[in-house]
Structure formats: C-alpha cells, structure tokens
Short mmCIF file of C-alpha atoms in Angstrom, two decimals:
data_model
loop_
_atom_site.label_atom_id
_atom_site.label_comp_id
_atom_site.label_asym_id
_atom_site.label_seq_id
_atom_site.Cartn_x
_atom_site.Cartn_y
_atom_site.Cartn_z
CA MET A 170 159.85 54.12 -32.22
CA ASP A 171 159.60 52.79 -35.69
CA SER A 172 157.21 50.01 -36.94
CA VAL A 173 158.13 46.92 -38.85
CA ASN A 174 156.09 44.71 -41.13
CA ALA A 175 154.49 41.80 -39.43
CA ASP A 176 153.81 38.34 -40.88
CA SER A 177 150.22 39.46 -41.71
CA PRO A 178 150.04 41.74 -44.77
CA ASP A 179 147.64 44.15 -42.96
CA ALA A 180 149.61 44.45 -39.70
CA ALA A 181 152.49 46.66 -38.55
CA LEU A 182 154.11 46.06 -35.37
CA LEU A 183 156.17 48.36 -33.13
CA ALA A 184 159.90 47.45 -33.12
CA PRO A 185 161.79 47.22 -29.82
CA PRO A 186 164.09 50.22 -29.61
CA ASP A 187 167.61 50.63 -28.05
CA LEU A 188 166.93 52.29 -24.72
CA ALA A 189 170.62 53.27 -24.03
CA ALA A 190 169.99 56.92 -24.72
CA TYR A 191 167.08 57.10 -22.28
CA ARG A 192 168.78 55.41 -19.26
CA ARG A 193 170.20 58.48 -17.53
CA GLY A 194 167.45 60.88 -16.73
CA ASN A 195 167.31 63.83 -14.24
CA THR A 196 165.68 62.12 -11.24
CA GLY A 197 168.63 60.09 -9.98
CA ILE A 198 166.79 56.93 -11.04
CA ASP A 199 167.49 55.07 -14.36
CA TYR A 200 164.83 55.50 -17.09
CA CYS A 201 163.02 58.21 -15.11
CA HIS A 202 162.74 61.79 -16.42
CA ARG A 203 161.13 64.83 -15.04
CA ILE A 204 159.93 67.73 -17.19
CA ASP A 205 159.33 70.78 -14.97
CA SER A 206 157.42 73.94 -16.08
CA GLY A 207 158.90 76.00 -13.18
CA ARG A 208 155.40 77.03 -12.21
CA PRO A 209 153.10 75.62 -9.54
CA GLY A 210 150.78 72.81 -10.51
CA PRO A 211 150.17 69.14 -10.22
CA THR A 212 152.86 66.42 -10.49
CA VAL A 213 151.71 63.95 -13.10
CA LEU A 214 153.50 60.55 -13.49
CA VAL A 215 153.07 58.63 -16.84
CA ASN A 216 154.55 55.16 -16.83
CA GLY A 217 155.28 52.61 -19.55
CA LEU A 218 156.63 49.06 -19.42
CA SER A 219 154.86 47.75 -16.34
CA LYS A 220 155.23 44.61 -18.34
CA GLY A 221 158.23 44.15 -20.69
CA ASP A 222 156.15 42.98 -23.59
CA GLU A 223 153.89 46.11 -23.75
CA LEU A 224 155.67 48.10 -26.33
CA CYS A 225 152.75 50.62 -26.82
CA GLY A 226 153.40 52.15 -23.48
CA LEU A 227 157.01 52.20 -23.98
CA ALA A 228 156.51 53.94 -27.38
CA ALA A 229 154.21 56.49 -25.98
CA VAL A 230 156.70 57.51 -23.27
CA LEU A 231 159.51 57.63 -25.68
CA ALA A 232 157.42 59.86 -28.04
CA LEU A 233 156.87 62.25 -25.11
CA LEU A 234 160.54 62.14 -24.21
CA ASP A 235 161.61 62.81 -27.85
CA ALA A 236 159.19 65.81 -28.21
CA PRO A 237 158.51 67.06 -24.74
CA PRO A 238 155.30 68.89 -24.43
CA ALA A 239 155.45 72.55 -23.31
CA LEU A 240 154.06 72.66 -19.81
CA ALA A 241 152.09 75.72 -18.59
CA ALA A 242 152.15 74.48 -15.04
CA GLY A 243 153.33 71.62 -12.75
CA SER A 244 155.65 68.83 -13.75
CA LEU A 245 155.54 65.63 -15.87
CA VAL A 246 157.44 62.55 -14.71
CA LEU A 247 157.92 59.91 -17.46
CA THR A 248 159.04 56.51 -16.23
CA LEU A 249 159.94 53.15 -17.86
CA ALA A 250 159.34 50.56 -15.17
CA ASN A 251 160.47 47.06 -16.11
CA VAL A 252 163.26 47.57 -18.52
CA ALA A 253 164.97 44.29 -17.43
CA ALA A 254 161.96 42.30 -18.64
CA PHE A 255 161.90 44.35 -21.90
CA GLU A 256 165.46 43.44 -22.55
CA ARG A 257 164.42 39.84 -22.84
CA PHE A 258 161.89 40.80 -25.63
CA ASP A 259 161.71 38.42 -28.55
CA ALA A 260 159.23 39.08 -31.34
CA ALA A 261 158.76 35.44 -31.88
CA ASP A 262 157.48 35.10 -28.23
CA PRO A 263 156.66 38.44 -26.89
CA ALA A 264 154.66 37.14 -23.86
CA ALA A 265 157.92 35.64 -22.44
CA ALA A 266 159.05 39.22 -21.68
CA LYS A 267 156.10 40.13 -19.32
CA PHE A 268 158.32 39.94 -16.28
CA VAL A 269 161.47 38.38 -14.88
CA ASP A 270 160.64 37.33 -11.39
CA ALA A 271 157.25 38.77 -10.52
CA ASN A 272 154.30 40.68 -12.13
CA PHE A 273 155.27 44.37 -11.76
CA ASN A 274 151.62 45.26 -11.61
CA ARG A 275 150.83 43.00 -8.53
CA ILE A 276 153.52 43.94 -6.09
CA TRP A 277 152.61 47.48 -5.04
CA ARG A 278 152.06 46.78 -1.28
CA ASP A 279 154.18 48.35 1.36
CA ALA A 280 154.39 45.09 3.33
CA LEU A 281 156.08 43.44 0.20
CA LEU A 282 158.20 46.35 -0.65
CA ASP A 283 159.43 46.86 2.86
CA ASP A 284 160.32 43.17 3.33
CA PRO A 285 164.14 42.81 3.04
CA ALA A 286 163.63 39.07 2.26
CA GLU A 287 161.87 40.07 -0.97
CA THR A 288 164.65 40.18 -3.71
CA ALA A 289 162.60 39.71 -6.87
CA LEU A 290 164.02 42.01 -9.59
CA GLU A 291 160.56 43.77 -10.01
CA VAL A 292 160.34 44.34 -6.24
CA VAL A 293 163.76 45.94 -6.22
CA ARG A 294 162.82 48.21 -9.20
CA ALA A 295 159.54 49.14 -7.48
CA ARG A 296 161.48 50.21 -4.36
CA ALA A 297 163.56 52.57 -6.47
CA LEU A 298 160.44 54.04 -8.19
CA ARG A 299 158.38 54.31 -5.00
CA PRO A 300 159.41 57.87 -4.13
CA LEU A 301 158.26 59.11 -7.57
CA VAL A 302 155.00 57.19 -7.33
CA ALA A 303 154.27 58.51 -3.85
CA SER A 304 154.94 62.07 -4.86
CA ALA A 305 152.52 61.93 -7.91
CA ASP A 306 149.25 63.91 -7.66
CA VAL A 307 147.99 61.95 -10.76
CA LEU A 308 149.45 58.72 -12.22
CA LEU A 309 148.63 57.19 -15.54
CA ASP A 310 149.95 53.75 -16.38
CA ILE A 311 149.91 53.07 -20.06
CA MET A 312 149.39 49.32 -20.58
CA SER A 313 147.74 47.21 -23.28
CA ASN A 314 145.11 44.56 -23.80
CA CYS A 315 146.52 41.62 -25.88
CA HIS A 316 149.25 40.59 -28.39
CA TRP A 317 148.76 41.73 -32.04
CA ARG A 318 149.48 38.18 -33.07
CA ASP A 319 146.61 36.79 -30.99
CA ASP A 320 143.70 35.59 -33.05
CA PRO A 321 141.62 38.73 -33.75
CA SER A 322 138.47 36.73 -33.57
CA ALA A 323 139.20 35.75 -30.06
CA TRP A 324 139.43 39.32 -28.75
CA ARG A 325 136.84 42.03 -28.99
CA ASP A 326 137.49 44.21 -25.98
CA PRO A 327 138.11 47.80 -26.91
CA PRO A 328 140.70 49.99 -25.35
CA LEU A 329 139.76 50.82 -21.74
CA LEU A 330 140.49 53.66 -19.31
CA ALA A 331 140.22 52.44 -15.75
CA PHE A 332 140.49 54.75 -12.67
CA ILE A 333 140.26 54.40 -8.95
CA ASP A 334 136.73 55.68 -8.28
CA LYS A 335 136.50 59.00 -6.49
CA PRO A 336 134.63 62.15 -7.45
CA ALA A 337 137.78 63.94 -8.62
CA ALA A 338 138.81 60.97 -10.71
CA ARG A 339 135.32 60.71 -12.36
CA ASP A 340 135.49 64.37 -13.24
CA LEU A 341 139.01 64.10 -14.60
CA ALA A 342 138.28 60.98 -16.68
CA ALA A 343 135.18 62.51 -18.25
CA ARG A 344 137.57 65.05 -19.87
CA ILE A 345 139.80 62.32 -21.37
CA PRO A 346 137.95 61.02 -24.58
CA VAL A 347 140.40 58.28 -25.48
CA PRO A 348 140.14 55.38 -24.56
CA ALA A 349 136.37 55.88 -24.76
CA HIS A 350 135.38 53.01 -22.50
CA HIS A 351 135.91 54.14 -18.81
CA ILE A 352 135.71 51.92 -15.87
CA ALA A 353 135.43 53.31 -12.34
CA CYS A 354 137.07 50.72 -10.12
CA ASP A 355 137.38 49.97 -6.41
CA ARG A 356 140.73 49.22 -5.09
CA SER A 357 141.51 45.50 -5.78
CA PRO A 358 141.47 43.09 -2.74
CA GLY A 359 144.83 43.44 -1.06
CA GLY A 360 145.95 46.07 -3.47
CA GLY A 361 149.14 45.48 -5.58
CA MET A 362 148.47 47.46 -8.74
CA LEU A 363 150.59 50.46 -9.58
CA TYR A 364 147.71 52.81 -10.25
CA GLU A 365 146.22 52.14 -6.88
CA TYR A 366 149.33 52.32 -4.69
CA GLY A 367 149.21 54.31 -1.43
CA ALA A 368 147.19 57.51 -1.72
CA LEU A 369 146.19 56.73 -5.37
CA GLY A 370 143.98 54.01 -4.14
CA ASP A 371 142.67 55.73 -0.92
CA PRO A 372 138.96 56.74 -1.64
CA ALA A 373 139.55 59.85 0.57
CA GLY A 374 142.97 60.67 -0.86
CA ALA A 375 143.49 63.53 -3.27
CA ALA A 376 145.89 61.57 -5.44
CA LEU A 377 144.31 60.07 -8.62
CA GLY A 378 145.27 56.84 -10.30
CA LEU A 379 144.37 55.97 -13.90
CA LEU A 380 145.23 53.02 -16.19
CA SER A 381 145.00 52.97 -20.05
CA GLU A 382 144.57 49.55 -21.49
CA SER A 383 145.37 51.02 -24.88
CA GLY A 384 144.94 48.01 -27.34
CA PRO A 385 147.19 45.30 -28.63
CA HIS A 386 150.71 45.49 -27.08
CA LEU A 387 152.59 45.89 -30.31
CA SER A 388 150.31 48.11 -32.39
CA PRO A 389 151.00 51.72 -33.40
CA GLU A 390 147.32 52.38 -32.74
CA ALA A 391 147.74 51.49 -29.03
CA ARG A 392 150.88 53.82 -28.94
CA ASP A 393 148.80 56.65 -30.30
CA THR A 394 146.06 55.96 -27.84
CA GLY A 395 148.52 56.22 -24.97
CA ILE A 396 149.83 59.59 -26.29
CA ALA A 397 146.44 60.89 -26.70
CA ALA A 398 145.27 59.86 -23.27
CA THR A 399 148.37 61.47 -21.73
CA LEU A 400 147.94 64.76 -23.62
CA SER A 401 144.27 64.84 -22.83
CA LEU A 402 144.96 64.21 -19.21
CA LEU A 403 147.50 67.06 -19.14
CA ALA A 404 145.11 69.33 -21.02
CA ALA A 405 142.33 68.55 -18.65
CA LEU A 406 144.58 69.61 -15.74
CA GLY A 407 145.55 72.93 -17.48
CA MET A 408 149.17 71.78 -17.98
CA VAL A 409 149.35 71.92 -21.80
CA ASP A 410 147.58 73.67 -24.71
CA PRO A 411 144.35 71.88 -25.49
CA ASP A 412 145.20 72.10 -29.21
CA LEU A 413 148.15 69.76 -28.45
CA ALA A 414 145.73 67.12 -27.21
CA GLU A 415 143.30 67.67 -30.02
CA ALA A 416 146.09 67.07 -32.56
CA ALA A 417 146.92 63.71 -30.88
CA LEU A 418 143.30 62.79 -30.81
CA THR A 419 143.09 63.01 -34.61
CA ARG A 420 145.26 59.86 -34.79
CA CYS A 421 142.69 57.91 -32.74
CA PRO A 422 139.23 56.60 -33.53
CA ARG A 423 136.58 58.55 -31.68
CA GLU A 424 133.32 57.28 -30.32
CA PRO A 425 131.10 58.41 -27.37
CA VAL A 426 132.51 57.90 -23.90
CA ARG A 427 130.90 55.00 -22.01
CA LEU A 428 131.07 54.69 -18.30
CA TYR A 429 131.14 51.42 -16.40
CA ASP A 430 131.46 50.47 -12.72
CA ARG A 431 131.16 47.57 -10.38
CA MET A 432 134.00 45.48 -11.64
CA SER A 433 134.18 41.98 -10.39
CA VAL A 434 136.35 38.93 -11.22
CA PRO A 435 134.57 35.68 -10.99
CA VAL A 436 136.89 32.85 -9.85
CA ALA A 437 136.30 29.28 -10.83
CA ARG A 438 135.47 26.92 -7.86
CA SER A 439 135.78 23.74 -9.92
CA ASP A 440 137.71 22.38 -12.86
CA ALA A 441 134.47 22.16 -14.77
CA PHE A 442 133.96 25.80 -15.45
CA ARG A 443 132.58 26.48 -18.95
CA TRP A 444 131.01 29.50 -20.76
CA ALA A 445 127.42 29.51 -21.55
CA GLY A 446 128.23 30.64 -25.13
CA ASP A 447 131.03 31.46 -27.53
CA PHE A 448 132.00 34.61 -25.74
CA ARG A 449 134.96 36.71 -27.02
CA GLY A 450 134.54 39.79 -24.74
CA HIS A 451 132.12 42.88 -24.54
CA GLU A 452 128.94 40.69 -24.52
CA ARG A 453 126.09 42.26 -22.60
CA PHE A 454 123.72 40.45 -20.22
CA ALA A 455 120.50 41.23 -18.27
CA ARG A 456 120.34 40.59 -14.62
CA GLY A 457 120.03 36.93 -13.82
CA GLU A 458 121.09 35.74 -17.37
CA VAL A 459 123.52 32.80 -17.20
CA ILE A 460 126.98 33.69 -18.30
CA ALA A 461 128.77 30.34 -17.37
CA TRP A 462 128.54 27.26 -15.51
CA ASP A 463 130.86 26.33 -12.73
CA GLY A 464 130.32 22.67 -12.53
CA ALA A 465 126.57 22.41 -11.86
CA GLU A 466 126.35 26.06 -10.40
CA PRO A 467 125.34 28.83 -12.77
CA LEU A 468 127.29 32.04 -12.91
CA SER A 469 124.59 34.66 -13.56
CA ALA A 470 124.82 38.36 -14.34
CA PRO A 471 124.58 40.28 -11.06
CA TYR A 472 122.97 43.36 -12.57
CA ASP A 473 121.35 44.65 -15.72
CA ASP A 474 123.65 46.06 -18.43
CA CYS A 475 126.29 43.57 -17.35
CA VAL A 476 129.25 43.44 -19.71
CA LEU A 477 131.86 40.64 -19.86
CA ILE A 478 135.39 41.69 -20.70
CA ALA A 479 138.88 40.01 -20.66
CA VAL A 480 137.41 36.65 -21.26
CA ALA A 481 139.70 33.75 -20.38
CA PRO A 482 139.21 30.75 -22.78
CA ASP A 483 140.33 28.19 -20.30
CA VAL A 484 139.51 28.70 -16.59
CA PRO A 485 141.09 26.17 -14.21
CA LYS A 486 139.92 25.93 -10.59
CA GLY A 487 140.99 28.93 -8.55
CA THR A 488 141.63 31.19 -11.51
CA GLY A 489 139.75 34.25 -12.71
CA ALA A 490 137.30 33.82 -15.60
CA GLY A 491 137.23 37.34 -16.83
CA HIS A 492 135.74 40.62 -15.55
CA LEU A 493 132.19 41.68 -15.19
CA ILE A 494 131.40 45.42 -15.33
CA ARG A 495 128.10 47.39 -15.31
CA HIS A 496 127.32 49.86 -18.08
CA VAL A 497 126.29 53.19 -16.41
CA SER A 498 125.97 55.74 -19.10
CA THR A 499 126.99 56.77 -22.62
CA GLY A 500 128.07 60.35 -23.18
#
C-alpha cells in the first residue's frame, strides 16, 4: 500500500488501495486467505479492517499477502473483515467509514450471530468469518488508536498490545516487543469483541486472543507496528525465522515492554462529568487521587500506578470516560 502526502508537511498518510485482486482467497470466504506450511502447528488468524477507516491494519495484512512469510509450522489465516465499510472510505472524513450498520468489534456474541432477525451487514459478515475465528488457536486483530488528522496535542496514548489474560497469553505477549505497552484484560462485560470471541475469551481455554492498537489509523508507522507485531507473534510460536521478525522490528521505535492490568471503563452517571485536569492520555495517578468529577462525586484512582488512556474529551451521561489501567511492571 502506497503513502500519499497529507495536508501537513510532516505527515504521510496511507492511501486506500483497490482490493479487487485480494477478494478471491483460498478459504471459500471473500478476502480471506490461508498460508499453510504443510506441517503441524498452530493456526494463527491475523485480521485487519475491523473498522473500515483503520487503514494500518489493512496495509499490514496486504503486506503479508504480497510477501507471504515462509512458515516452518502451522498455518496463517489473513482476513479483511469489514470491506463494505472500507469501500465508503473518504480521506476528507475517514471516521464515516468505521462501519455500515454496526460496530464490527462489538457484535461477537453467539446470541446475536445466531439470531436470524439480525440482518446488519456487519453481523452477516461476522457469520461468514465465524468458522475461521472459531478454528484459530491464536488471533491477532490489528486495529489503531486515532486519526492522523486529529490534533496531536489531544492524543498521547502510545500503541498498545491488549490480550485476554491467561498464563499462556502473558507468556506469548512477553515475547512480542512491539507494541511495547501491554494490557492484560479480562473479558469485557457481555463480550462482543473479536479478540475475545468464544474460546479466545475463555480464561480456561487454550485459544489466545490479542489486539494491537497500532497507532494512528492512516499512518505508515502504525502499519509497520502491525507487521512487526504479527511477525514477532509468529516467531514466538516457532512458525517463522526470528530474523524475519527482527528485520520488521527495525522499522519500529523500541522501548522497554510495560505491562498493565485491571482495565476499567468509568461511565458518567450525570451530564456534569468533568476532568480534574487537562488530561490527554497516559497520565499517572496514585491511589485515591481525583481524576474527574461526576457532578459532585469524585472519580478517584482505584489503585497506585493508575494510568488513564483513551481519554474522551466530552462525556455525556451514560458514556465511557476513558480507560483506567494499572501499571504492573517494566521489562
């Protein structure tokens, strides 16, 4: 995928490609391709385009399709999820292409997918992809944090690697150096996210779900992070030569891996929610320190080394204000 010059002189944006050549794969499902080593090993599914505006995940998957890695074991399934939303992409308003009928990353519940009355385009697409997702031993969903054109001063969150917390997932994530900020997550209330679907989100299940929030949606750097995360994952599983992952990592900023857990999403209970400071993401708080006011009620840090990410600038009643995570260690 090529880059194009942006309005800003110091920015380059990924350009939306023509996907016609990628439509017919070898799985019987449009835009889904399998690379098989012919030898025993895990099945790894790497997905892009959970949202139609997240070009970095799309670009990472296309890069892997254009130059397929030589697999020493197992199989690699590469999928493009919400192509219909992507086909609405307009560089003047990228966010309008997030989805057509429903957020693809909030519908992964069997009760919803099995309901014949549910005809949202994204639900129909999820039904088609479900056999591939259910057969994956490891799933990596390559997503992104924000739009390149967003005010940089309003966004400080670094790329993040989230995973459904279980011992095997912690061990695997520890061998993936990019993104360097790792969050061990519980399954979200009610489920619904792709990387936690079925056995992926079962604390006792062997399947492992990971999510790379790789950076700004349209940035080549976020694409490179997604590629490096994928190849590092495959190297950690013994599926590709570690030198292949190391070569991809040279294109990414490197820093010590930081592990977080206890993610929570405070929800405003009033229309008078306000932050206690000019927070832009990744601020740290001690236990009990006031982060925001919900009307007259304080929202305080529930633990030491509490970090605020994904700050919402405006928080109407009933909506999430951001995410709180706990810093556990730095490698």
